[in-house]
Amino acid sequence: MTKTKGYRDWRWKAVWWHHFFLLWSTVEGQTRYGIPEELKQGSVVGNLAKDLGLSLSDIFERKLRVASEAGEQYFSVDAGKGELLVNDRIDREALCGQSASCVLTLQVVAENPLQLHRIEVEIRDINDNSPVFLTAERVLKVAESTATGVRFPLDAAQDQDVGSYSVKSYTLSKNECFSLKMKDLPGDRQVPELVLEKSLDREKQSIHHLLLTASDGGNPAKTGTSKITVSVLDNNDNVPVFKKALYNVSVSENSAVGSILVQVDATDADEGVNGEIEYVFAVHTPQSLLSILKLDPTTGEVALIGRLDYESSAKYEISITAKDKGFPEMEGHCRVQILVVDVNDNVPEIIVTSRPNPVRENAPKGTVVALIGARDLDSAENGKVTLQLPKNVPFTLKPSFSNNYELLTNGPLDREKVSQYNIEITAFDSGSPRMSSKKIISVSVSDVNDNAPVFSQPSYNVYLKENGVPGSILYSVSASDLDSGENAKISYSILDSKVQDVSVSSYVYMNSDNGSIYSMHSFDYEKLKVFQIVVQAKDQGSPCLSSNATVHVFILDQNDNAPTVIYPSSAALGSLSHQRMPRSAKAGHLVTKVTAVDADSGHNAWISYRLAEATDTSLFTVNQYTGEVRTKRAVSEQDESSQRLLIEIKDDGEPLQSATTTVSILLEDGLHEPMLELRHKASEPSKKTGRITLYLILSLASVSVLSLVTFLILAVKCIRSSRSSGRDMMSQSQSFRSCMSPMSEYSDFTLIKPSSTTDFKEAFNNTFNNNRFLQKFE
Ligand SMILES: *[C@@H]1O[C@H](CO)[C@@H](O)[C@H](O)[C@H]1NC(C)=O
Ligand SMILES: *[C@@H]1O[C@H](CO)[C@@H](O)[C@H](O)[C@H]1NC(C)=O
Ligand SMILES: *[C@@H]1O[C@H](CO)[C@@H](O)[C@H](O)[C@H]1NC(C)=O
């Protein structure tokens, strides 16, 4: 090409030089000049005067000038030298366009004589124009699938210069995909064409920038350029490709509705609709999946629209297709595997397979009470259930088979302590977090007759006044039984025993329903002071149980006996008992001693004596306690010899009972030694009487000794107790006094009160008897 161009340049130059040296020529009477275009104003075209055969003077004289048309504009005649000069810019392209020759015809006029010359000026081309493309920028759209070798016609460049100065060659900027070829057109014209040398890949390079340059034949050559932009049109030649062939996701089964489980992502290297991807579930996707999963066609997000449940389906497999929108449509595929992770969302359940039966309180350890099952819908650890019982119940759970348990007794039961167990069973699963549930199982303990009735007291003391009304309630005992129902139903009875050789049932009877004991007699303290009743309480259980209690009935004394005067005995001595005393008796002389007894006991038998009436109240006095009658003063001669005393004897009972006796006293003169007389009298009796007296003395002595011993023991006891309690003197004396009192005596000596009063009375009687005996001795 370059070679060709060089050769052309050389040829054009040769022609130019040929014209330059033959400036003018005369063609058959005509004068012809040749000049290049674009000469400066004033440039000399030719020596017109000489060429027309005129002298220099003729020029001036004959007024040689350029006439007519365009001639006057471009050329003028120099009057001095007769030369034709350029008068204005001469643009060949403006005058002659693209025509190969450009000749201006001038008319030169000479006057005197008038002469017309025709002169031709050939305007020769110079390279004053560059090639120009009609479109400075051209966009070519080429499909990427276009086969190599295909040509794309380009615009030819225009150059206003002609001939060798017109467009001679084209060049293309360097590009590996395109080359430039010239196409010959009729009329010796040529146009450039782009030739596709290599197949285009839009995905590699979507736009190619080319620069087409046109050069003319000048020297130096002038150029013109045109930008050619080749835009590669996309072809749907790529399939959508997923980032992963398998999406493996684990999703917890309690995932919220609307949560995104996975996002699939495919890319398509194509452009435009060819690269626009739409995601769809594969055609064969089952309806069950479509109802819980939703696929966003543009983002590829798989969202949850239903609920997952590990227990019903632990794994889902879906196929997703990515389609582009090109033509033909291209598809890519991937698989999504959704593993549902079990969540501990099910509470373990406790199922009572068989309701608990009441268990007897004496049931042995290991008795089956109920059957219990456990269940948890979760799987693995989340579904592993353990049951737990509270620590403090006498029950245990024994696993039987696969989550079934027996509820067994595990210790002694006692209905009387706990009659019903509300066992709270807790079921735990092993999940995290642990779930649990509770169930309360009520086990009632049924009664067994294991408790005997128990009396409110082991023994009862009943104090009953004598002379009561027969048939009155003597006492009510009561017993209770911890058992229930028949086992606690008590009936009372009196166990047979003897009271003074008579069956106790003839004294009392008992209401078997409520334990009330009734007397059937009125009791006489003086005959019967105490007796025992053994009562029994029996329940109705089978076998029945019973217990005994003793009721001690103490008959209480009532003051129902008046004191009885024993001495002076009215029977023995008549209502008037005569006592003799010497007139010589001094004050304090013991005249006699009145003695009375009372069949009652205690206060009721405490006797006191009082001088109620007397012939001379100043002479005698009666000791309140002993009943001794003594003289108050010495008897005088004036005193009557027969004195009469009325003595009242009272007991201390309520109401008070009393008796009286009259003592007659004879004052005798010369009766000096009554004691001697008495002794004399004593020695008098017969041998038989003497023996009796001896016995009496012996018994008196023994009684006295007994009394002394008793007194000593008492004294020692009192002192000891007062010492041990460390009291002061006063309280000692008090305690001494109380020890010596009759009441303390009975409390110390006896266990049973009424008996003690009896004893006291007996002791009293003894004392009294002693006195009597003394009196007898006197
Ligand atoms: C999917 O992931 C789980 C754990 O998340 C794994 O056990 C399983 O093997 C994986 N499956 C595949 C096919 O990769
Ligand atoms: C026992 O029953 C009898 C007869 O119904 C009644 O008189 C008595 O008061 C009752 N005793 C008690 C302690 O309720
Ligand atoms: C109650 O007394 C009866 C008669 O003495 C006797 O047979 C029985 O064993 C006694 N019961 C109890 C529980 O002591």
Short mmCIF file of C-alpha atoms in Angstrom, two decimals, residues 116-427:
data_model
loop_
_atom_site.label_atom_id
_atom_site.label_comp_id
_atom_site.label_asym_id
_atom_site.label_seq_id
_atom_site.Cartn_x
_atom_site.Cartn_y
_atom_site.Cartn_z
CA LEU A 116 -10.47 41.50 -28.36
CA HIS A 117 -8.17 38.71 -27.18
CA ARG A 118 -9.29 35.52 -25.67
CA ILE A 119 -7.04 34.30 -22.96
CA GLU A 120 -7.44 31.04 -21.06
CA VAL A 121 -6.06 30.62 -17.59
CA GLU A 122 -5.96 27.16 -16.37
CA ILE A 123 -6.24 26.94 -12.62
CA ARG A 124 -4.31 24.04 -11.43
CA ASP A 125 -5.13 22.16 -8.25
CA ILE A 126 -2.97 22.27 -5.18
CA ASN A 127 -3.46 20.00 -2.15
CA ASP A 128 -5.28 22.40 0.00
CA ASN A 129 -8.08 20.10 1.25
CA SER A 130 -7.99 17.20 3.61
CA PRO A 131 -10.09 14.15 3.14
CA VAL A 132 -13.31 14.50 5.15
CA PHE A 133 -15.69 11.79 6.32
CA LEU A 134 -19.30 12.66 6.26
CA THR A 135 -19.80 11.16 9.68
CA ALA A 136 -17.04 11.82 12.12
CA GLU A 137 -18.41 9.12 14.33
CA ARG A 138 -20.03 5.96 13.22
CA VAL A 139 -21.65 3.30 15.42
CA LEU A 140 -21.76 -0.25 14.20
CA LYS A 141 -23.86 -2.87 15.93
CA VAL A 142 -22.55 -6.32 15.45
CA ALA A 143 -24.13 -9.43 16.88
CA GLU A 144 -21.68 -11.53 18.84
CA SER A 145 -22.64 -14.62 16.91
CA THR A 146 -21.61 -13.06 13.58
CA ALA A 147 -19.35 -15.30 11.51
CA THR A 148 -15.82 -14.22 10.70
CA GLY A 149 -15.20 -12.75 7.25
CA VAL A 150 -18.39 -10.74 7.24
CA ARG A 151 -17.85 -7.25 5.84
CA PHE A 152 -19.37 -4.04 7.04
CA PRO A 153 -19.29 -1.16 4.47
CA LEU A 154 -17.98 2.10 5.73
CA ASP A 155 -18.34 5.59 4.39
CA ALA A 156 -15.76 6.80 1.96
CA ALA A 157 -13.98 10.03 2.77
CA GLN A 158 -14.33 13.03 0.44
CA ASP A 159 -11.51 15.31 -0.64
CA GLN A 160 -12.28 18.44 -2.59
CA ASP A 161 -8.96 18.28 -4.24
CA VAL A 162 -8.85 16.37 -7.37
CA GLY A 163 -6.54 14.13 -9.10
CA SER A 164 -3.62 13.09 -7.14
CA TYR A 165 -4.71 15.29 -4.28
CA SER A 166 -7.94 13.43 -3.81
CA VAL A 167 -8.37 10.51 -1.30
CA LYS A 168 -5.84 7.91 -2.14
CA SER A 169 -5.81 5.46 0.81
CA TYR A 170 -7.47 4.34 4.03
CA THR A 171 -5.96 2.91 7.19
CA LEU A 172 -7.57 1.38 10.29
CA SER A 173 -6.32 1.57 13.87
CA LYS A 174 -4.85 -1.64 15.12
CA ASN A 175 -7.45 -4.17 16.19
CA GLU A 176 -7.32 -7.92 16.35
CA CYS A 177 -10.94 -8.49 15.48
CA PHE A 178 -11.27 -6.23 12.50
CA SER A 179 -9.33 -5.48 9.32
CA LEU A 180 -9.96 -3.07 6.52
CA LYS A 181 -10.52 -3.98 2.89
CA MET A 182 -11.33 -1.74 -0.08
CA LYS A 183 -14.23 -2.53 -2.22
CA ASP A 184 -14.20 -1.40 -5.84
CA LEU A 185 -17.30 0.22 -7.00
CA PRO A 186 -18.26 0.85 -10.61
CA GLY A 187 -16.71 4.04 -11.93
CA ASP A 188 -13.37 3.40 -10.46
CA ARG A 189 -14.55 4.27 -7.00
CA GLN A 190 -13.51 2.52 -3.88
CA VAL A 191 -15.11 2.28 -0.45
CA PRO A 192 -13.54 0.92 2.70
CA GLU A 193 -15.07 -2.07 4.39
CA LEU A 194 -14.58 -3.56 7.86
CA VAL A 195 -13.93 -7.25 7.80
CA LEU A 196 -14.59 -9.40 10.92
CA GLU A 197 -11.41 -11.34 11.39
CA LYS A 198 -12.26 -13.06 14.71
CA SER A 199 -15.58 -13.96 16.37
CA LEU A 200 -16.73 -11.44 18.90
CA ASP A 201 -17.50 -12.24 22.55
CA ARG A 202 -19.58 -9.61 24.21
CA GLU A 203 -18.90 -11.12 27.54
CA LYS A 204 -15.17 -10.41 26.99
CA GLN A 205 -15.41 -7.08 25.22
CA SER A 206 -18.65 -5.49 24.36
CA ILE A 207 -17.35 -2.36 22.59
CA HIS A 208 -14.50 -1.96 20.14
CA HIS A 209 -13.25 1.52 19.31
CA LEU A 210 -11.76 1.86 15.81
CA LEU A 211 -10.28 4.83 14.03
CA LEU A 212 -10.50 4.97 10.26
CA THR A 213 -8.04 7.32 8.58
CA ALA A 214 -8.25 8.48 4.99
CA SER A 215 -5.17 9.98 3.31
CA ASP A 216 -4.95 11.96 0.04
CA GLY A 217 -2.15 11.85 -2.46
CA GLY A 218 -0.53 15.11 -1.52
CA ASN A 219 2.93 15.46 -0.25
CA PRO A 220 2.75 15.69 2.63
CA ALA A 221 -0.50 13.82 2.55
CA LYS A 222 -3.49 15.24 4.31
CA THR A 223 -5.69 12.96 6.41
CA GLY A 224 -9.18 12.79 7.73
CA THR A 225 -10.48 10.41 10.42
CA SER A 226 -13.68 8.83 11.46
CA LYS A 227 -14.35 7.11 14.75
CA ILE A 228 -16.00 3.79 14.40
CA THR A 229 -17.57 2.29 17.51
CA VAL A 230 -18.40 -1.35 17.21
CA SER A 231 -20.97 -2.36 19.78
CA VAL A 232 -21.18 -6.10 20.18
CA LEU A 233 -24.75 -7.20 20.47
CA ASP A 234 -25.48 -9.86 23.11
CA ASN A 235 -26.51 -13.28 22.14
CA ASN A 236 -28.25 -15.56 24.72
CA ASP A 237 -25.30 -17.85 24.69
CA ASN A 238 -24.88 -18.31 28.48
CA VAL A 239 -26.94 -20.44 30.89
CA PRO A 240 -27.70 -19.08 34.33
CA VAL A 241 -25.23 -20.67 36.72
CA PHE A 242 -25.92 -21.21 40.44
CA LYS A 243 -23.16 -20.45 42.88
CA LYS A 244 -23.68 -23.87 44.42
CA ALA A 245 -25.12 -27.00 42.98
CA LEU A 246 -26.44 -28.00 46.39
CA TYR A 247 -27.57 -25.67 49.10
CA ASN A 248 -27.55 -27.54 52.38
CA VAL A 249 -29.24 -25.66 55.19
CA SER A 250 -30.31 -26.58 58.66
CA VAL A 251 -33.38 -24.84 59.95
CA SER A 252 -34.80 -25.01 63.39
CA GLU A 253 -38.32 -26.32 63.38
CA ASN A 254 -39.68 -23.37 65.28
CA SER A 255 -38.56 -20.88 62.62
CA ALA A 256 -41.06 -18.10 62.31
CA VAL A 257 -43.34 -17.82 59.35
CA GLY A 258 -41.77 -15.42 56.89
CA SER A 259 -38.20 -16.20 57.78
CA ILE A 260 -35.78 -16.68 54.92
CA LEU A 261 -34.38 -20.18 54.96
CA VAL A 262 -31.88 -19.86 52.15
CA GLN A 263 -31.14 -17.62 49.24
CA VAL A 264 -30.08 -19.23 46.02
CA ASP A 265 -28.10 -17.13 43.65
CA ALA A 266 -27.46 -17.70 39.97
CA THR A 267 -25.67 -15.48 37.50
CA ASP A 268 -26.00 -15.21 33.72
CA ALA A 269 -23.12 -13.75 31.78
CA ASP A 270 -25.47 -12.49 29.12
CA GLU A 271 -26.79 -9.07 28.95
CA GLY A 272 -30.22 -7.59 29.11
CA VAL A 273 -33.08 -10.01 29.04
CA ASN A 274 -30.60 -12.71 28.18
CA GLY A 275 -29.12 -12.20 31.59
CA GLU A 276 -32.30 -11.50 33.47
CA ILE A 277 -32.89 -14.40 35.79
CA GLU A 278 -36.10 -15.70 37.19
CA TYR A 279 -36.13 -18.38 39.90
CA VAL A 280 -38.83 -21.00 39.96
CA PHE A 281 -39.38 -24.27 41.74
CA ALA A 282 -38.80 -27.22 39.48
CA VAL A 283 -41.95 -28.49 37.82
CA HIS A 284 -42.15 -31.67 39.79
CA THR A 285 -42.10 -29.92 43.22
CA PRO A 286 -44.87 -31.49 45.31
CA GLN A 287 -47.76 -29.41 46.55
CA SER A 288 -46.90 -30.16 50.17
CA LEU A 289 -43.67 -28.23 49.72
CA LEU A 290 -45.28 -25.43 47.82
CA SER A 291 -47.65 -24.92 50.70
CA ILE A 292 -44.90 -24.15 53.18
CA LEU A 293 -42.15 -22.64 51.04
CA LYS A 294 -42.20 -19.65 48.80
CA LEU A 295 -39.55 -18.73 46.29
CA ASP A 296 -39.02 -15.15 45.39
CA PRO A 297 -38.61 -15.21 41.57
CA THR A 298 -36.26 -12.26 41.53
CA THR A 299 -34.18 -12.55 44.67
CA GLY A 300 -34.02 -16.33 44.97
CA GLU A 301 -34.98 -16.18 48.63
CA VAL A 302 -36.74 -19.27 49.89
CA ALA A 303 -39.11 -18.10 52.61
CA LEU A 304 -41.13 -20.08 55.04
CA ILE A 305 -44.85 -19.56 54.67
CA GLY A 306 -46.01 -22.47 56.76
CA ARG A 307 -44.86 -24.28 59.85
CA LEU A 308 -42.04 -26.74 59.97
CA ASP A 309 -42.48 -29.73 62.17
CA TYR A 310 -39.56 -31.99 62.75
CA GLU A 311 -41.88 -34.63 64.06
CA SER A 312 -43.74 -34.87 60.75
CA SER A 313 -40.92 -34.16 58.32
CA ALA A 314 -37.29 -33.82 59.18
CA LYS A 315 -35.92 -33.12 55.70
CA TYR A 316 -37.04 -31.36 52.57
CA GLU A 317 -35.40 -31.57 49.17
CA ILE A 318 -36.30 -29.13 46.48
CA SER A 319 -35.01 -28.30 43.04
CA ILE A 320 -34.83 -24.73 41.90
CA THR A 321 -34.52 -23.61 38.31
CA ALA A 322 -33.09 -20.29 37.20
CA LYS A 323 -34.32 -19.15 33.78
CA ASP A 324 -33.20 -16.20 31.73
CA LYS A 325 -35.57 -14.29 29.53
CA GLY A 326 -33.61 -14.56 26.32
CA PHE A 327 -34.53 -16.48 23.28
CA PRO A 328 -34.12 -19.30 23.35
CA GLU A 329 -34.59 -19.43 27.11
CA MET A 330 -31.67 -20.91 29.00
CA GLU A 331 -31.97 -22.72 32.35
CA GLY A 332 -29.72 -23.61 35.25
CA HIS A 333 -30.58 -25.89 38.16
CA CYS A 334 -29.68 -26.38 41.78
CA ARG A 335 -30.87 -28.49 44.66
CA VAL A 336 -31.76 -27.24 48.10
CA GLN A 337 -31.70 -29.58 51.04
CA ILE A 338 -33.44 -28.29 54.15
CA LEU A 339 -32.69 -30.23 57.29
CA VAL A 340 -35.21 -29.47 60.01
CA VAL A 341 -33.53 -29.33 63.38
CA ASP A 342 -35.61 -30.64 66.19
CA VAL A 343 -36.44 -28.10 68.83
CA ASN A 344 -37.59 -29.14 72.21
CA ASP A 345 -41.05 -27.86 71.51
CA ASN A 346 -43.08 -30.64 72.94
CA VAL A 347 -43.78 -30.90 76.61
CA PRO A 348 -43.36 -34.37 78.03
CA GLU A 349 -46.68 -35.87 78.96
CA ILE A 350 -47.64 -38.08 81.84
CA ILE A 351 -50.34 -40.57 81.07
CA VAL A 352 -52.11 -42.40 83.80
CA THR A 353 -52.64 -45.80 82.25
CA SER A 354 -54.67 -47.08 85.15
CA ARG A 355 -56.23 -44.96 87.84
CA PRO A 356 -54.80 -45.54 91.27
CA ASN A 357 -56.88 -47.79 93.55
CA PRO A 358 -57.12 -47.03 97.23
CA VAL A 359 -54.28 -48.83 98.92
CA ARG A 360 -54.72 -50.52 102.28
CA GLU A 361 -52.60 -48.95 104.94
CA ASN A 362 -51.04 -52.28 105.76
CA ALA A 363 -50.12 -52.96 102.12
CA PRO A 364 -46.62 -54.43 101.90
CA LYS A 365 -43.78 -52.49 100.31
CA GLY A 366 -43.90 -52.91 96.56
CA THR A 367 -47.66 -52.98 96.14
CA VAL A 368 -48.60 -51.64 92.70
CA VAL A 369 -50.85 -48.65 93.05
CA ALA A 370 -51.10 -47.29 89.51
CA LEU A 371 -49.65 -47.64 86.02
CA ILE A 372 -48.14 -44.55 84.50
CA GLY A 373 -46.73 -43.82 81.05
CA ALA A 374 -44.58 -40.97 79.75
CA ARG A 375 -44.53 -39.52 76.26
CA ASP A 376 -42.71 -36.75 74.40
CA LEU A 377 -43.23 -36.05 70.73
CA ASP A 378 -39.73 -34.68 70.27
CA SER A 379 -36.97 -36.92 69.15
CA ALA A 380 -33.62 -37.96 70.54
CA GLU A 381 -32.66 -36.18 73.73
CA ASN A 382 -35.55 -33.79 73.39
CA GLY A 383 -37.89 -36.72 73.64
CA LYS A 384 -36.16 -38.67 76.38
CA VAL A 385 -38.40 -38.50 79.40
CA THR A 386 -37.56 -39.12 83.02
CA LEU A 387 -40.15 -39.12 85.75
CA GLN A 388 -39.53 -37.84 89.20
CA LEU A 389 -41.40 -38.27 92.44
CA PRO A 390 -41.16 -35.96 95.41
CA LYS A 391 -38.74 -37.21 98.05
CA ASN A 392 -41.09 -37.38 100.98
CA VAL A 393 -43.68 -39.83 99.74
CA PRO A 394 -43.61 -43.54 100.49
CA PHE A 395 -43.96 -44.36 96.83
CA THR A 396 -41.55 -45.14 94.07
CA LEU A 397 -41.68 -45.52 90.32
CA LYS A 398 -40.48 -48.72 88.78
CA PRO A 399 -39.83 -48.66 85.04
CA SER A 400 -41.55 -51.55 83.35
CA PHE A 401 -41.11 -51.26 79.58
CA SER A 402 -40.54 -48.38 77.17
CA ASN A 403 -41.56 -45.33 79.14
CA ASN A 404 -44.08 -47.20 81.25
CA TYR A 405 -43.86 -47.18 84.98
CA GLU A 406 -45.47 -48.81 87.95
CA LEU A 407 -46.22 -46.67 90.95
CA LEU A 408 -45.33 -48.81 93.95
CA THR A 409 -45.53 -48.34 97.66
CA ASN A 410 -42.10 -47.88 99.12
CA GLY A 411 -42.65 -47.65 102.82
CA PRO A 412 -45.14 -48.01 105.59
CA LEU A 413 -48.45 -46.26 105.20
CA ASP A 414 -50.55 -45.02 108.02
CA ARG A 415 -53.99 -43.80 107.18
CA GLU A 416 -54.23 -42.20 110.58
CA LYS A 417 -51.30 -39.94 109.69
CA VAL A 418 -51.86 -39.42 105.95
CA SER A 419 -55.08 -40.63 104.49
CA GLN A 420 -54.48 -39.33 101.01
CA TYR A 421 -51.33 -38.69 99.04
CA ASN A 422 -51.39 -36.17 96.27
CA ILE A 423 -48.27 -37.30 94.51
CA GLU A 424 -46.91 -34.73 92.16
CA ILE A 425 -45.11 -36.54 89.39
CA THR A 426 -42.78 -34.43 87.31
CA ALA A 427 -41.73 -35.44 83.82
#
